[in-house]
Short mmCIF file of N, CA and C in Angstrom, two decimals:
data_model
loop_
_atom_site.label_atom_id
_atom_site.label_comp_id
_atom_site.label_asym_id
_atom_site.label_seq_id
_atom_site.Cartn_x
_atom_site.Cartn_y
_atom_site.Cartn_z
N UNK A 1 70.90 2.72 13.61
CA UNK A 1 70.16 2.10 12.58
C UNK A 1 70.02 3.19 11.36
N UNK A 2 70.34 2.66 10.28
CA UNK A 2 70.17 3.48 9.00
C UNK A 2 68.76 3.74 8.54
N UNK A 3 68.64 4.94 8.10
CA UNK A 3 67.27 5.31 7.64
C UNK A 3 67.00 4.64 6.29
N UNK A 4 65.75 4.34 6.17
CA UNK A 4 65.47 3.63 4.81
C UNK A 4 65.72 4.62 3.66
N UNK A 5 66.05 4.04 2.43
CA UNK A 5 66.05 4.78 1.20
C UNK A 5 64.70 5.44 0.88
N UNK A 6 63.69 4.45 0.81
CA UNK A 6 62.44 4.81 0.16
C UNK A 6 61.43 4.30 1.08
N UNK A 7 60.38 5.03 1.43
CA UNK A 7 59.27 4.52 2.27
C UNK A 7 57.97 5.21 1.86
N UNK A 8 56.85 4.47 1.78
CA UNK A 8 55.60 4.97 1.76
C UNK A 8 54.70 4.51 2.92
N UNK A 9 53.98 5.50 3.55
CA UNK A 9 53.23 5.32 4.67
C UNK A 9 51.82 5.60 4.33
N UNK A 10 50.91 4.61 4.53
CA UNK A 10 49.56 4.73 4.32
C UNK A 10 48.76 4.33 5.55
N UNK A 11 48.12 5.26 6.13
CA UNK A 11 47.21 5.08 7.32
C UNK A 11 46.06 4.20 7.04
N UNK A 12 45.37 4.43 6.03
CA UNK A 12 44.24 3.65 5.64
C UNK A 12 43.83 3.93 4.26
N UNK A 13 42.88 3.45 3.67
CA UNK A 13 42.56 3.51 2.25
C UNK A 13 42.01 4.92 1.89
N UNK A 14 41.56 5.75 2.91
CA UNK A 14 41.02 7.03 2.74
C UNK A 14 42.15 8.09 3.04
N UNK A 15 43.34 7.65 3.30
CA UNK A 15 44.35 8.68 3.54
C UNK A 15 45.23 8.95 2.32
N UNK A 16 45.90 10.07 2.42
CA UNK A 16 46.88 10.38 1.34
C UNK A 16 48.30 9.73 1.80
N UNK A 17 48.81 9.04 0.83
CA UNK A 17 50.28 8.42 1.17
C UNK A 17 51.08 9.46 1.46
N UNK A 18 52.11 9.08 2.52
CA UNK A 18 53.18 10.04 2.81
C UNK A 18 54.37 9.35 2.25
N UNK A 19 55.25 10.04 1.44
CA UNK A 19 56.51 9.50 0.79
C UNK A 19 57.75 10.03 1.48
N UNK A 20 58.71 9.19 1.68
CA UNK A 20 59.96 9.56 2.29
C UNK A 20 61.12 9.06 1.39
N UNK A 21 61.93 9.92 1.01
CA UNK A 21 63.28 9.45 0.16
C UNK A 21 64.49 9.89 0.96
N UNK A 22 65.38 9.00 1.22
CA UNK A 22 66.65 9.37 2.08
C UNK A 22 66.23 9.94 3.47
N UNK A 23 65.06 9.53 4.08
CA UNK A 23 64.65 9.99 5.31
C UNK A 23 63.99 11.32 5.30
N UNK A 24 63.96 12.01 4.16
CA UNK A 24 63.30 13.28 4.01
C UNK A 24 61.85 13.05 3.50
N UNK A 25 60.82 13.70 4.05
CA UNK A 25 59.47 13.70 3.49
C UNK A 25 59.32 14.44 2.38
N UNK A 26 58.85 13.99 1.17
CA UNK A 26 58.51 14.65 -0.07
C UNK A 26 57.08 15.23 0.24
N UNK A 27 57.04 16.41 0.66
CA UNK A 27 55.72 17.06 1.09
C UNK A 27 55.23 17.99 -0.01
N UNK A 28 56.01 18.06 -1.06
CA UNK A 28 55.46 18.93 -2.24
C UNK A 28 54.47 18.22 -2.90
N UNK A 29 53.75 18.79 -3.91
CA UNK A 29 52.73 17.97 -4.63
C UNK A 29 53.14 16.68 -5.33
N UNK A 30 52.86 15.54 -4.78
CA UNK A 30 53.22 14.29 -5.30
C UNK A 30 52.39 14.12 -6.59
N UNK A 31 53.01 13.61 -7.65
CA UNK A 31 52.33 13.36 -8.93
C UNK A 31 52.33 11.81 -9.19
N UNK A 32 53.40 11.26 -8.94
CA UNK A 32 53.60 9.78 -9.36
C UNK A 32 54.66 9.06 -8.45
N UNK A 33 54.40 7.94 -8.07
CA UNK A 33 55.22 7.02 -7.33
C UNK A 33 55.13 5.76 -7.91
N UNK A 34 56.25 5.07 -8.39
CA UNK A 34 56.41 3.78 -9.01
C UNK A 34 57.47 3.02 -8.30
N UNK A 35 57.27 1.78 -8.01
CA UNK A 35 58.36 0.97 -7.47
C UNK A 35 58.14 -0.53 -7.93
N UNK A 36 59.27 -1.07 -8.63
CA UNK A 36 59.24 -2.32 -9.06
C UNK A 36 60.32 -3.18 -8.48
N UNK A 37 60.16 -4.40 -8.21
CA UNK A 37 61.22 -5.25 -7.70
C UNK A 37 61.11 -6.61 -8.22
N UNK A 38 62.23 -7.18 -8.71
CA UNK A 38 62.18 -8.55 -9.27
C UNK A 38 63.20 -9.36 -8.61
N UNK A 39 62.78 -10.34 -8.03
CA UNK A 39 63.70 -11.29 -7.21
C UNK A 39 64.73 -11.96 -8.16
N UNK A 40 65.82 -12.38 -7.58
CA UNK A 40 66.81 -13.16 -8.33
C UNK A 40 66.48 -14.58 -8.38
N UNK A 41 67.14 -15.22 -9.29
CA UNK A 41 66.74 -16.71 -9.51
C UNK A 41 67.21 -17.55 -8.34
N UNK A 42 68.23 -17.10 -7.69
CA UNK A 42 68.79 -17.96 -6.46
C UNK A 42 69.35 -16.88 -5.40
N UNK A 43 69.77 -17.42 -4.27
CA UNK A 43 70.15 -16.56 -3.15
C UNK A 43 71.47 -16.03 -3.36
N UNK A 44 72.19 -16.43 -4.25
CA UNK A 44 73.74 -15.84 -4.43
C UNK A 44 73.62 -14.58 -5.33
N UNK A 45 72.54 -14.31 -5.94
CA UNK A 45 72.51 -13.14 -6.87
C UNK A 45 71.42 -12.02 -6.19
N UNK A 46 71.59 -10.75 -6.54
CA UNK A 46 70.59 -9.85 -6.08
C UNK A 46 69.60 -9.51 -7.15
N UNK A 47 68.34 -9.00 -6.61
CA UNK A 47 67.47 -8.86 -7.52
C UNK A 47 67.55 -7.38 -8.18
N UNK A 48 66.36 -7.13 -8.94
CA UNK A 48 66.40 -5.84 -9.63
C UNK A 48 65.38 -4.90 -8.80
N UNK A 49 65.81 -3.58 -8.75
CA UNK A 49 64.82 -2.57 -8.19
C UNK A 49 64.76 -1.41 -9.18
N UNK A 50 63.58 -0.76 -9.29
CA UNK A 50 63.41 0.43 -10.12
C UNK A 50 62.42 1.18 -9.41
N UNK A 51 62.81 2.44 -9.06
CA UNK A 51 61.95 3.39 -8.32
C UNK A 51 61.96 4.77 -8.99
N UNK A 52 60.75 5.35 -9.13
CA UNK A 52 60.55 6.72 -9.74
C UNK A 52 59.57 7.46 -8.76
N UNK A 53 60.05 8.63 -8.50
CA UNK A 53 59.12 9.55 -7.66
C UNK A 53 59.03 10.92 -8.42
N UNK A 54 57.90 11.32 -8.82
CA UNK A 54 57.68 12.64 -9.47
C UNK A 54 56.90 13.45 -8.66
N UNK A 55 57.28 14.73 -8.51
CA UNK A 55 56.49 15.53 -7.53
C UNK A 55 56.63 17.00 -8.21
N UNK A 56 55.63 17.85 -7.86
CA UNK A 56 55.63 19.17 -8.35
C UNK A 56 56.32 20.18 -7.35
N UNK A 57 57.35 20.87 -7.81
CA UNK A 57 58.05 21.84 -6.98
C UNK A 57 57.49 23.13 -7.32
N UNK A 58 56.56 23.60 -6.48
CA UNK A 58 55.82 24.81 -6.70
C UNK A 58 56.78 26.08 -6.12
N UNK A 59 57.89 25.74 -5.56
CA UNK A 59 58.94 26.82 -5.16
C UNK A 59 60.06 27.07 -6.02
N UNK A 60 59.95 26.37 -7.24
CA UNK A 60 61.18 26.28 -8.18
C UNK A 60 61.37 27.64 -8.98
N UNK A 61 60.31 28.54 -8.85
CA UNK A 61 60.31 29.91 -9.50
C UNK A 61 58.99 30.33 -9.89
N UNK A 62 58.88 31.17 -11.03
CA UNK A 62 57.62 31.62 -11.47
C UNK A 62 56.42 30.56 -11.69
N UNK A 63 57.01 29.43 -12.35
CA UNK A 63 55.97 28.41 -12.63
C UNK A 63 56.49 27.09 -11.90
N UNK A 64 55.52 26.23 -11.56
CA UNK A 64 55.84 24.90 -10.97
C UNK A 64 56.54 24.03 -11.95
N UNK A 65 57.46 23.33 -11.29
CA UNK A 65 58.35 22.40 -12.05
C UNK A 65 58.08 21.01 -11.64
N UNK A 66 58.04 19.88 -12.32
CA UNK A 66 57.91 18.59 -12.20
C UNK A 66 59.46 18.08 -11.96
N UNK A 67 59.71 17.59 -10.71
CA UNK A 67 60.95 16.97 -10.42
C UNK A 67 60.89 15.57 -10.49
N UNK A 68 61.95 14.85 -10.85
CA UNK A 68 61.91 13.36 -10.81
C UNK A 68 63.13 12.80 -10.13
N UNK A 69 62.96 11.84 -9.28
CA UNK A 69 63.96 11.15 -8.50
C UNK A 69 63.78 9.68 -9.06
N UNK A 70 64.77 9.16 -9.64
CA UNK A 70 64.87 7.75 -10.21
C UNK A 70 66.10 7.08 -10.00
N UNK A 71 65.91 5.82 -9.56
CA UNK A 71 67.02 4.88 -9.10
C UNK A 71 66.73 3.52 -9.82
N UNK A 72 67.68 2.94 -10.41
CA UNK A 72 67.44 1.48 -10.99
C UNK A 72 68.68 0.73 -10.75
N UNK A 73 68.57 -0.36 -10.11
CA UNK A 73 69.60 -1.31 -9.83
C UNK A 73 69.29 -2.55 -10.69
N UNK A 74 70.13 -2.89 -11.61
CA UNK A 74 69.91 -4.11 -12.39
C UNK A 74 70.20 -5.37 -11.77
N UNK A 75 69.60 -6.40 -12.11
CA UNK A 75 70.04 -7.75 -11.48
C UNK A 75 71.36 -8.12 -11.84
N UNK A 76 71.93 -9.12 -10.98
CA UNK A 76 73.18 -9.59 -11.11
C UNK A 76 73.57 -10.22 -12.57
N UNK A 77 72.66 -10.89 -13.02
CA UNK A 77 72.85 -11.54 -14.33
C UNK A 77 73.06 -10.46 -15.48
N UNK A 78 72.50 -9.28 -15.32
CA UNK A 78 72.72 -8.16 -16.32
C UNK A 78 74.15 -7.63 -16.28
N UNK A 79 74.84 -7.79 -15.13
CA UNK A 79 76.32 -7.29 -15.00
C UNK A 79 77.21 -8.11 -15.71
N UNK A 80 76.79 -9.29 -16.17
CA UNK A 80 77.72 -10.20 -17.08
C UNK A 80 78.53 -10.96 -16.18
#
């Protein structure tokens, strides 16, 4: 079974979300996670996905660096 591309696990409303990208836990300082999905008009086309994960990389050097992982897949109609 293939590992999920993107996963957020939340135990309860008082817990800190755990974020995974490509099966790897993003356990550095999470700053922002955003995911949007838009369905297609019919079953013959695929929908739109947009995902952004921003996190603080404290091991980047002398000063912390904000890293960004971003993927966007456009809907079938946008491809012409």
